[in-house]
PDB file of C-alpha atoms and ligand atoms in Angstrom:
ATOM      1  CA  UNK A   1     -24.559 -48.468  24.084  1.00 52.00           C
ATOM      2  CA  UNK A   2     -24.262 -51.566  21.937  1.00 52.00           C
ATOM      3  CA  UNK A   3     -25.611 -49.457  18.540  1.00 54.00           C
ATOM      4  CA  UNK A   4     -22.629 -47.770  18.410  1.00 63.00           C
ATOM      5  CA  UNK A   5     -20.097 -50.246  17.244  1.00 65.00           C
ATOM      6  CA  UNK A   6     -22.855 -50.903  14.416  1.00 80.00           C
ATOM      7  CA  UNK A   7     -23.510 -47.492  13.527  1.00 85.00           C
ATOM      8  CA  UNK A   8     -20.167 -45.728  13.518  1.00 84.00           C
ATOM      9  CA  UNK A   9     -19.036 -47.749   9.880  1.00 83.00           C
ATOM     10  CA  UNK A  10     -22.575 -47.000   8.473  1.00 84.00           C
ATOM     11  CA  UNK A  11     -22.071 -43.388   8.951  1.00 83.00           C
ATOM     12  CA  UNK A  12     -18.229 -43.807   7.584  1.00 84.00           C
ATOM     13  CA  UNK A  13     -19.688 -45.002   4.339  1.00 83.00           C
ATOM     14  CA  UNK A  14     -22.461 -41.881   4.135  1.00 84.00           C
ATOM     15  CA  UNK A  15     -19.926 -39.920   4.564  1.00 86.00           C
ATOM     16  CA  UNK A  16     -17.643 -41.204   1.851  1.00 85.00           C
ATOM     17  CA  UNK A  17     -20.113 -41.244  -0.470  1.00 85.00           C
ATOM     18  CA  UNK A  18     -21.430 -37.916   0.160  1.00 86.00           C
ATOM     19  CA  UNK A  19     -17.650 -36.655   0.245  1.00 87.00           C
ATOM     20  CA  UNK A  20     -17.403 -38.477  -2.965  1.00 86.00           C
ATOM     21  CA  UNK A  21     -20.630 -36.810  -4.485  1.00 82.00           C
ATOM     22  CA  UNK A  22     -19.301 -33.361  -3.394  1.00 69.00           C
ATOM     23  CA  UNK A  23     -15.641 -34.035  -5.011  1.00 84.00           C
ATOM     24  CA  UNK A  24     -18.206 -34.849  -8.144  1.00 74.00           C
ATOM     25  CA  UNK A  25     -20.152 -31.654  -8.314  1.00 79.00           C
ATOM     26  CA  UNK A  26     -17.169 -29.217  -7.649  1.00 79.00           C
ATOM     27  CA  UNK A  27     -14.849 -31.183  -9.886  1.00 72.00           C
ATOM     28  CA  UNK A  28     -18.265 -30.286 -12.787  1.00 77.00           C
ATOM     29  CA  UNK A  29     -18.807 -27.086 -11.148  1.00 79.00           C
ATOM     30  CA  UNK A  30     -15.165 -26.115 -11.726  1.00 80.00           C
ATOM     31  CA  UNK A  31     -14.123 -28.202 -14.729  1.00 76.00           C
ATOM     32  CA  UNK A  32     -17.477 -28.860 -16.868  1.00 71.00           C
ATOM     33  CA  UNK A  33     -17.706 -26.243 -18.727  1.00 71.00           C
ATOM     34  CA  UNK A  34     -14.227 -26.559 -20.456  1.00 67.00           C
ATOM     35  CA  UNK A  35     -14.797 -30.237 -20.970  1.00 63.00           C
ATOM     36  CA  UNK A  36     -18.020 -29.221 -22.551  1.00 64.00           C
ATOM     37  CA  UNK A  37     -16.741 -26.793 -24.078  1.00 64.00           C
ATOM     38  CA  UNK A  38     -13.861 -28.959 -25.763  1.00 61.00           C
ATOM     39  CA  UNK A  39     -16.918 -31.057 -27.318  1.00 59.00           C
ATOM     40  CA  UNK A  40     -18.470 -28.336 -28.676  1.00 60.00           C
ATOM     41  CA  UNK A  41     -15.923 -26.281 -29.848  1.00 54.00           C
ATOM     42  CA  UNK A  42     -14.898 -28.806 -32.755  1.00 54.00           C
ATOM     43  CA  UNK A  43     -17.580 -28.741 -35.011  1.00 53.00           C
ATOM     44  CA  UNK A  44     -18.096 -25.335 -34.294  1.00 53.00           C
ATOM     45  CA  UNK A  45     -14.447 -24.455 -35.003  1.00 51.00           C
ATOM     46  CA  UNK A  46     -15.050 -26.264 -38.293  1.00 51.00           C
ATOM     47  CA  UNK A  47     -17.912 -24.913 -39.603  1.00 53.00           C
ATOM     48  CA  UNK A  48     -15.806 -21.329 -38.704  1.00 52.00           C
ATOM     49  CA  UNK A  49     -12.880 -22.469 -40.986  1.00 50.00           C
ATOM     50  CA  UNK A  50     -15.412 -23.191 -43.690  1.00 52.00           C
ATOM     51  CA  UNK A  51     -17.184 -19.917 -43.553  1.00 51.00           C
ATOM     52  CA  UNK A  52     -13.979 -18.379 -43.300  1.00 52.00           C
ATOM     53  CA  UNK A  53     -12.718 -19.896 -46.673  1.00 51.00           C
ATOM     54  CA  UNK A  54     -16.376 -19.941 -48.464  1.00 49.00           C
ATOM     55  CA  UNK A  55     -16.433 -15.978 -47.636  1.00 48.00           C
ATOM     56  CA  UNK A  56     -12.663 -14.780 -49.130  1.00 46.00           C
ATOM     57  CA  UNK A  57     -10.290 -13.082 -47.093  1.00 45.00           C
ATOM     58  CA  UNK A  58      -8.824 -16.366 -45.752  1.00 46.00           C
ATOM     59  CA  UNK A  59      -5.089 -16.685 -45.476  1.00 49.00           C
ATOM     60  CA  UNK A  60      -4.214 -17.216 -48.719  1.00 51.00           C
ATOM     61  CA  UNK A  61      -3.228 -13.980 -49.316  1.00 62.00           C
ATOM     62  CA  UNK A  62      -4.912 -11.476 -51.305  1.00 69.00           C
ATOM     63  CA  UNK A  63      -3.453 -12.104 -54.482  1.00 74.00           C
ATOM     64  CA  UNK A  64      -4.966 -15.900 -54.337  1.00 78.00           C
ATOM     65  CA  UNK A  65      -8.651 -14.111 -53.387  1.00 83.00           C
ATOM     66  CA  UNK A  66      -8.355 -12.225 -56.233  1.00 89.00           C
ATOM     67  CA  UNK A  67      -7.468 -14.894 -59.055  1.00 94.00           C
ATOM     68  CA  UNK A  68      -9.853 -15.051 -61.877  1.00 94.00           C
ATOM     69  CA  UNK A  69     -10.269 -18.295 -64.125  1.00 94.00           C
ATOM     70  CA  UNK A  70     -12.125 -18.502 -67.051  1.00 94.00           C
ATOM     71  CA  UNK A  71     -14.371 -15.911 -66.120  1.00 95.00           C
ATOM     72  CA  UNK A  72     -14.875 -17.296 -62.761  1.00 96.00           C
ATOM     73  CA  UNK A  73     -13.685 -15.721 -59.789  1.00 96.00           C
ATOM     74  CA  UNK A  74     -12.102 -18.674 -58.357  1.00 95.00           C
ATOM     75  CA  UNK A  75     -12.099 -17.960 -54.330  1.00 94.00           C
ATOM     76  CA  UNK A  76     -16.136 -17.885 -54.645  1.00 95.00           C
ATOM     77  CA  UNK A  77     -17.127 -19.635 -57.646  1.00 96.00           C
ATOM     78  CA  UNK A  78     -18.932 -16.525 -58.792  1.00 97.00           C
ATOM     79  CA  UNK A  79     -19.154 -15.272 -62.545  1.00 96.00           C
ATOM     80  CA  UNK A  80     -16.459 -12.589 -62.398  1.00 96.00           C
ATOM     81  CA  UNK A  81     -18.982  -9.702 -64.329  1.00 96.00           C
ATOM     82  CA  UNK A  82     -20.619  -6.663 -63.703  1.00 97.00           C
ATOM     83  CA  UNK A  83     -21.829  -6.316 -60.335  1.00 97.00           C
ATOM     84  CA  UNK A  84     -19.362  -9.050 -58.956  1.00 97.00           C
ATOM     85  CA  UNK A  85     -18.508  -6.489 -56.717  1.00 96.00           C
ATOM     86  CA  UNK A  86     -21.725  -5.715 -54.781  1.00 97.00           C
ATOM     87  CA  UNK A  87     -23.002  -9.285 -55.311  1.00 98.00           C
ATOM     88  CA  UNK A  88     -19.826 -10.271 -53.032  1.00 97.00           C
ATOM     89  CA  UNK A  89     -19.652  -7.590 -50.714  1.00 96.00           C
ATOM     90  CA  UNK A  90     -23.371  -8.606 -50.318  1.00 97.00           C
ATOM     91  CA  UNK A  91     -24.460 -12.322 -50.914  1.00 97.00           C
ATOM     92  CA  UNK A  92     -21.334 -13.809 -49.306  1.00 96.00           C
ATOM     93  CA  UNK A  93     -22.052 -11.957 -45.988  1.00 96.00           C
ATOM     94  CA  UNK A  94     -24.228 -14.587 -44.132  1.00 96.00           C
ATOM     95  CA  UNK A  95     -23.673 -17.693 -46.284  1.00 97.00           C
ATOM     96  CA  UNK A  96     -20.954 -19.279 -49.161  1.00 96.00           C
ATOM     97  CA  UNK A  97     -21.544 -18.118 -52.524  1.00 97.00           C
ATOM     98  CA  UNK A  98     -22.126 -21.554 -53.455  1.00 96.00           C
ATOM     99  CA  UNK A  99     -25.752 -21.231 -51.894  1.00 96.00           C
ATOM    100  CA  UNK A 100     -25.591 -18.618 -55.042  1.00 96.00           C
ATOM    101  CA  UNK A 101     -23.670 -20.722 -57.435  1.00 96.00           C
ATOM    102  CA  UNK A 102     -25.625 -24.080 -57.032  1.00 96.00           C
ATOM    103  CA  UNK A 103     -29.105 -21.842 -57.702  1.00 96.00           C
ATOM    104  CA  UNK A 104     -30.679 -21.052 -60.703  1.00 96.00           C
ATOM    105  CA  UNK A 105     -33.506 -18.957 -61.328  1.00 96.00           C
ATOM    106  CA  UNK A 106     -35.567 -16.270 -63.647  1.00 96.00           C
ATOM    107  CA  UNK A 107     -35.173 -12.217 -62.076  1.00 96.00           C
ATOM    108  CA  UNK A 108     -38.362 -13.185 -60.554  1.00 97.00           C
ATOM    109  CA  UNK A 109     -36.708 -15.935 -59.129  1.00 97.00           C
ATOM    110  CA  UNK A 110     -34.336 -14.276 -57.809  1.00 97.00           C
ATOM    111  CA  UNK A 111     -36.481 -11.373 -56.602  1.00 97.00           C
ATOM    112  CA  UNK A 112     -38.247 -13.629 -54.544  1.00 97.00           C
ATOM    113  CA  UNK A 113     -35.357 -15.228 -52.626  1.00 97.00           C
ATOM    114  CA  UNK A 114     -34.030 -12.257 -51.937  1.00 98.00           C
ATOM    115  CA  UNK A 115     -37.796 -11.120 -50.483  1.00 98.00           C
ATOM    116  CA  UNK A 116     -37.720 -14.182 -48.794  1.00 97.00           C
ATOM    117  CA  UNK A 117     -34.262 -13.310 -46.664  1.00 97.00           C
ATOM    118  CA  UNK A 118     -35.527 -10.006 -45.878  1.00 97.00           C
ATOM    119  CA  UNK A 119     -38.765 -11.380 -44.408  1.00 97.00           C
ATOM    120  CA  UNK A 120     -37.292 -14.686 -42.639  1.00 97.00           C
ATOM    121  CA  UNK A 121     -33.407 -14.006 -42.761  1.00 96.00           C
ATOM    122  CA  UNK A 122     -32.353 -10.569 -41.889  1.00 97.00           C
ATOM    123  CA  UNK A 123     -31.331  -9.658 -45.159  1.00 97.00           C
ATOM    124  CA  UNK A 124     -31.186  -5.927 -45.303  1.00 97.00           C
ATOM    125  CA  UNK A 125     -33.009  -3.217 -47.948  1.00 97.00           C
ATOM    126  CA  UNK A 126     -30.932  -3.121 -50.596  1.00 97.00           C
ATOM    127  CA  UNK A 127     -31.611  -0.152 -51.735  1.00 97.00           C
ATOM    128  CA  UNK A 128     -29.961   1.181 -55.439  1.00 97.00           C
ATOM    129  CA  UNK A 129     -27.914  -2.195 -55.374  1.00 97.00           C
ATOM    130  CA  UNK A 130     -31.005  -4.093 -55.987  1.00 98.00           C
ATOM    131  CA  UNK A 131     -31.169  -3.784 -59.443  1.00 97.00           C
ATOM    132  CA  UNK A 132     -27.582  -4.260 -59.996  1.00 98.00           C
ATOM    133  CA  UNK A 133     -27.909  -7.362 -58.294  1.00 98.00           C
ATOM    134  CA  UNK A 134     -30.705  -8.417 -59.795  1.00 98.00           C
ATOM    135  CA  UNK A 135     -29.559  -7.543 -63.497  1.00 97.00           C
ATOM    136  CA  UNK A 136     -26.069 -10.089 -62.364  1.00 97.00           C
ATOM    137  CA  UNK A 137     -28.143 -12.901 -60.664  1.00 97.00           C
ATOM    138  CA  UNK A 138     -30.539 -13.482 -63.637  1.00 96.00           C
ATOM    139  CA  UNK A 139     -28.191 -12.848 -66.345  1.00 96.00           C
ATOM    140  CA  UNK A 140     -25.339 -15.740 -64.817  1.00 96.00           C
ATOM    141  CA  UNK A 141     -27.988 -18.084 -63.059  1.00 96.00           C
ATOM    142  CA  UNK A 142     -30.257 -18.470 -65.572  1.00 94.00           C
ATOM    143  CA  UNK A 143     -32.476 -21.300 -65.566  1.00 92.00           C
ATOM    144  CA  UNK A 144     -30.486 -23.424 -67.381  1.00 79.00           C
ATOM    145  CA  UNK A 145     -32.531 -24.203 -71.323  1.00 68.00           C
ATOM    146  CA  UNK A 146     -30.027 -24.196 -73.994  1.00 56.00           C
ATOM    147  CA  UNK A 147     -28.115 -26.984 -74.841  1.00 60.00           C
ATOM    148  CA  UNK A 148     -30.513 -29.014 -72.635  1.00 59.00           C
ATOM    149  CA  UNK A 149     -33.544 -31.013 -73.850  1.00 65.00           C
ATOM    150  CA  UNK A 150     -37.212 -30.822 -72.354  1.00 66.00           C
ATOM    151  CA  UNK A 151     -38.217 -33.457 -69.888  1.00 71.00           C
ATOM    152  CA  UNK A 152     -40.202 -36.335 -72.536  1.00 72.00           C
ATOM    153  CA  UNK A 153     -43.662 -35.523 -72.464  1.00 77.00           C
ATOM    154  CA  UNK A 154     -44.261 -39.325 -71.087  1.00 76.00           C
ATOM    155  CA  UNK A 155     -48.530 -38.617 -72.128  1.00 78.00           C
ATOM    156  CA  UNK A 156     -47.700 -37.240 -75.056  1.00 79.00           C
ATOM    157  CA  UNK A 157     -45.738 -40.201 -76.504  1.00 79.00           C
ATOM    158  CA  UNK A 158     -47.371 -42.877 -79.167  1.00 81.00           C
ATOM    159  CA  UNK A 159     -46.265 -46.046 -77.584  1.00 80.00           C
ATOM    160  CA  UNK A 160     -46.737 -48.753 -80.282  1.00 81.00           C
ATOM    161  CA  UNK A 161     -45.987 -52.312 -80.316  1.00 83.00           C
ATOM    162  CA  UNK A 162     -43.052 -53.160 -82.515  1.00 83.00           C
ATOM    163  CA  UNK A 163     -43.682 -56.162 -84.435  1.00 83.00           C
ATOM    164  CA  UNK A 164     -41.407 -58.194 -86.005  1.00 81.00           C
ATOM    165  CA  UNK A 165     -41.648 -60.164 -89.221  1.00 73.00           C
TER     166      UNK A 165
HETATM  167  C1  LIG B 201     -28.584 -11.419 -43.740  1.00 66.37           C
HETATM  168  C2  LIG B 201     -28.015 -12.666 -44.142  1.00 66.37           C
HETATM  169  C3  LIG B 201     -28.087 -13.016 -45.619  1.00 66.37           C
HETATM  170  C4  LIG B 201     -27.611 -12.305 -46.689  1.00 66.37           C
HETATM  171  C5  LIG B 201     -26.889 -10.987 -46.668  1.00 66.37           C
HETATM  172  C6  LIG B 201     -27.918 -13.077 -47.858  1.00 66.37           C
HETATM  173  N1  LIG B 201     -28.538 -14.233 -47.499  1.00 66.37           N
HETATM  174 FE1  LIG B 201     -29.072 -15.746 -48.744  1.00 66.37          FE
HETATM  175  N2  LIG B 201     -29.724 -16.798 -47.173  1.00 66.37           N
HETATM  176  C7  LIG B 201     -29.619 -16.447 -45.850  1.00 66.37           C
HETATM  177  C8  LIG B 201     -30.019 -17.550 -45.031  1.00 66.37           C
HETATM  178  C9  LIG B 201     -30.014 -17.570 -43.515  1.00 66.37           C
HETATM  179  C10 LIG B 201     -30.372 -18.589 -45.902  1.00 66.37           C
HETATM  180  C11 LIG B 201     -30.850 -19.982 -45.551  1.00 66.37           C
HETATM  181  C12 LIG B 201     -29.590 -20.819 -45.477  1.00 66.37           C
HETATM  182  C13 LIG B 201     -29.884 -22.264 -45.346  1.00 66.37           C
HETATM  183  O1  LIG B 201     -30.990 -22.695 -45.634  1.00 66.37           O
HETATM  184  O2  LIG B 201     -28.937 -22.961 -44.976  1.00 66.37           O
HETATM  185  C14 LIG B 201     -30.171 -18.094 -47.238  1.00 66.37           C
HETATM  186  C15 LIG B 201     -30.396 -18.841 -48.389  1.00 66.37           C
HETATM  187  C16 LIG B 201     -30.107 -18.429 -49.655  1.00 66.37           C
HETATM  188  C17 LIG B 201     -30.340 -19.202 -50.841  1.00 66.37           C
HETATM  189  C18 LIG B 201     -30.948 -20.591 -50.895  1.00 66.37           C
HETATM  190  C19 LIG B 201     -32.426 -20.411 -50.993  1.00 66.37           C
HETATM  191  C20 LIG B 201     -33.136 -21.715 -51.099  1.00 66.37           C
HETATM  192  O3  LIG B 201     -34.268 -21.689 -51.592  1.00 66.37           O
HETATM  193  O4  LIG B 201     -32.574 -22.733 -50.686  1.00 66.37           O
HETATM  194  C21 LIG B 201     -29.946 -18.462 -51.887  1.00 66.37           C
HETATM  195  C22 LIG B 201     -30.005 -18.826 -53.360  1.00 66.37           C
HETATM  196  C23 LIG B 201     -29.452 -17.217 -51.362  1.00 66.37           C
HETATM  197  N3  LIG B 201     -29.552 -17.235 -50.003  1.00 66.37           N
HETATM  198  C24 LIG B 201     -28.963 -16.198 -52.158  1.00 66.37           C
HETATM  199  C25 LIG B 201     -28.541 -14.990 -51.653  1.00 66.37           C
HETATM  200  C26 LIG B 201     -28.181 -13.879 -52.486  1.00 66.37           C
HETATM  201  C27 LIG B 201     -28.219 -13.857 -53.994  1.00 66.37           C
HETATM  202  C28 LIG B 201     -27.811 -12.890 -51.634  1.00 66.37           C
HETATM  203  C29 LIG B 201     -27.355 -11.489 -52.018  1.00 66.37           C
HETATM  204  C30 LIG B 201     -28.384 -10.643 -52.547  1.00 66.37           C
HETATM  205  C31 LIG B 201     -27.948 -13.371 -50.272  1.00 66.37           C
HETATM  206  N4  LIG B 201     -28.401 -14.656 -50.332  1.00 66.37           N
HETATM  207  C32 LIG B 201     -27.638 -12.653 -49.143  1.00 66.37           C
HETATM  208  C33 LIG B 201     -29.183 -15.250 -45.383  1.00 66.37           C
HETATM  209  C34 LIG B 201     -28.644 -14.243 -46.143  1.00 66.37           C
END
């Protein structure tokens, strides 16, 4: 009979805490998720926004999607040209044009990217619009060699002491 006295607060205090434990794991069971969710949903909301305004059709209004400046069709950043068309209705699908824009590359070049997204990427046959494609790709994202000078040829230079007097 004398335990009791001594055991009665030690089981209080399991209790609590257990109680305490359980308020825990409903309170996550109920309520984690959104909190979670809150977290991740920034970023994620972000990068959505971006897409959104790298891919046209934002909500600028259609007249702003359509402007064209110098040649360049300003909502992408793509050479307004033949095959503009198909190249956006295509290339802007799962990325910005700007993965397109900030490339540069012979047909072959290009051939092989695109051979490379069908293999790793999902990109679809392209059937007939292939070509067309092709034809705009090489002919506005050349590798870039006028107007630019070759890399110096550091071998090929006569290095000479210069000698004065
Ligand atoms: C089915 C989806 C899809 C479509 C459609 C698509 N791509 Fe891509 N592309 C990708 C993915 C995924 C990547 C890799 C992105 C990354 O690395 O962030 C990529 C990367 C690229 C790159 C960068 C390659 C590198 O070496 O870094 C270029 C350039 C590119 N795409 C051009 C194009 C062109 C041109 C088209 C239109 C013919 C096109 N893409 C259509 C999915 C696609």
């Amino acid at each position: 009979m004398s335990q009791r006295p001594d055991l009665l607060p030690a089981l209080l205090v399991i209790l609590n805490v257990a109680l305490v434990v359980c308020a825990g794991v409903f309170f996550y069971l109920l309520f984690g998720d959104s909190v979670m969710e809150s977290y991740r949903n920034q970023p994620q909301a972000m990068e959505q926004r971006a897409y959104r305004l790298g891919n046209g059709g934002g909500a600028s209004g259609a007249e702003d999607s359509e402007k064209v400046v110098d040649g360049i069709h300003v909502q992408t950043g793509l050479a307004f040209a033949e095959g503009f068309d198909i190249v956006r209705g295509t290339c802007t699908a799962c990325h910005s044009a700007k993965l397109v824009t900030q490339n540069r590359a012979t047909r072959e070049g290009w051939e092989e990217m695109i051979r490379w997204m069908q293999a790793k990427q999902g990109l679809w046959d392209l059937g007939t619009n292939e070509p067309i494609i092709l034809n705009y790709l090489a002919a506005h994202y050349a590798p870039e060699e006028v107007g630019r000078r070759a890399n110096l040829d550091v071998e090929a230079i006569e290095w000479y002491v210069l000698e004065l007097e």
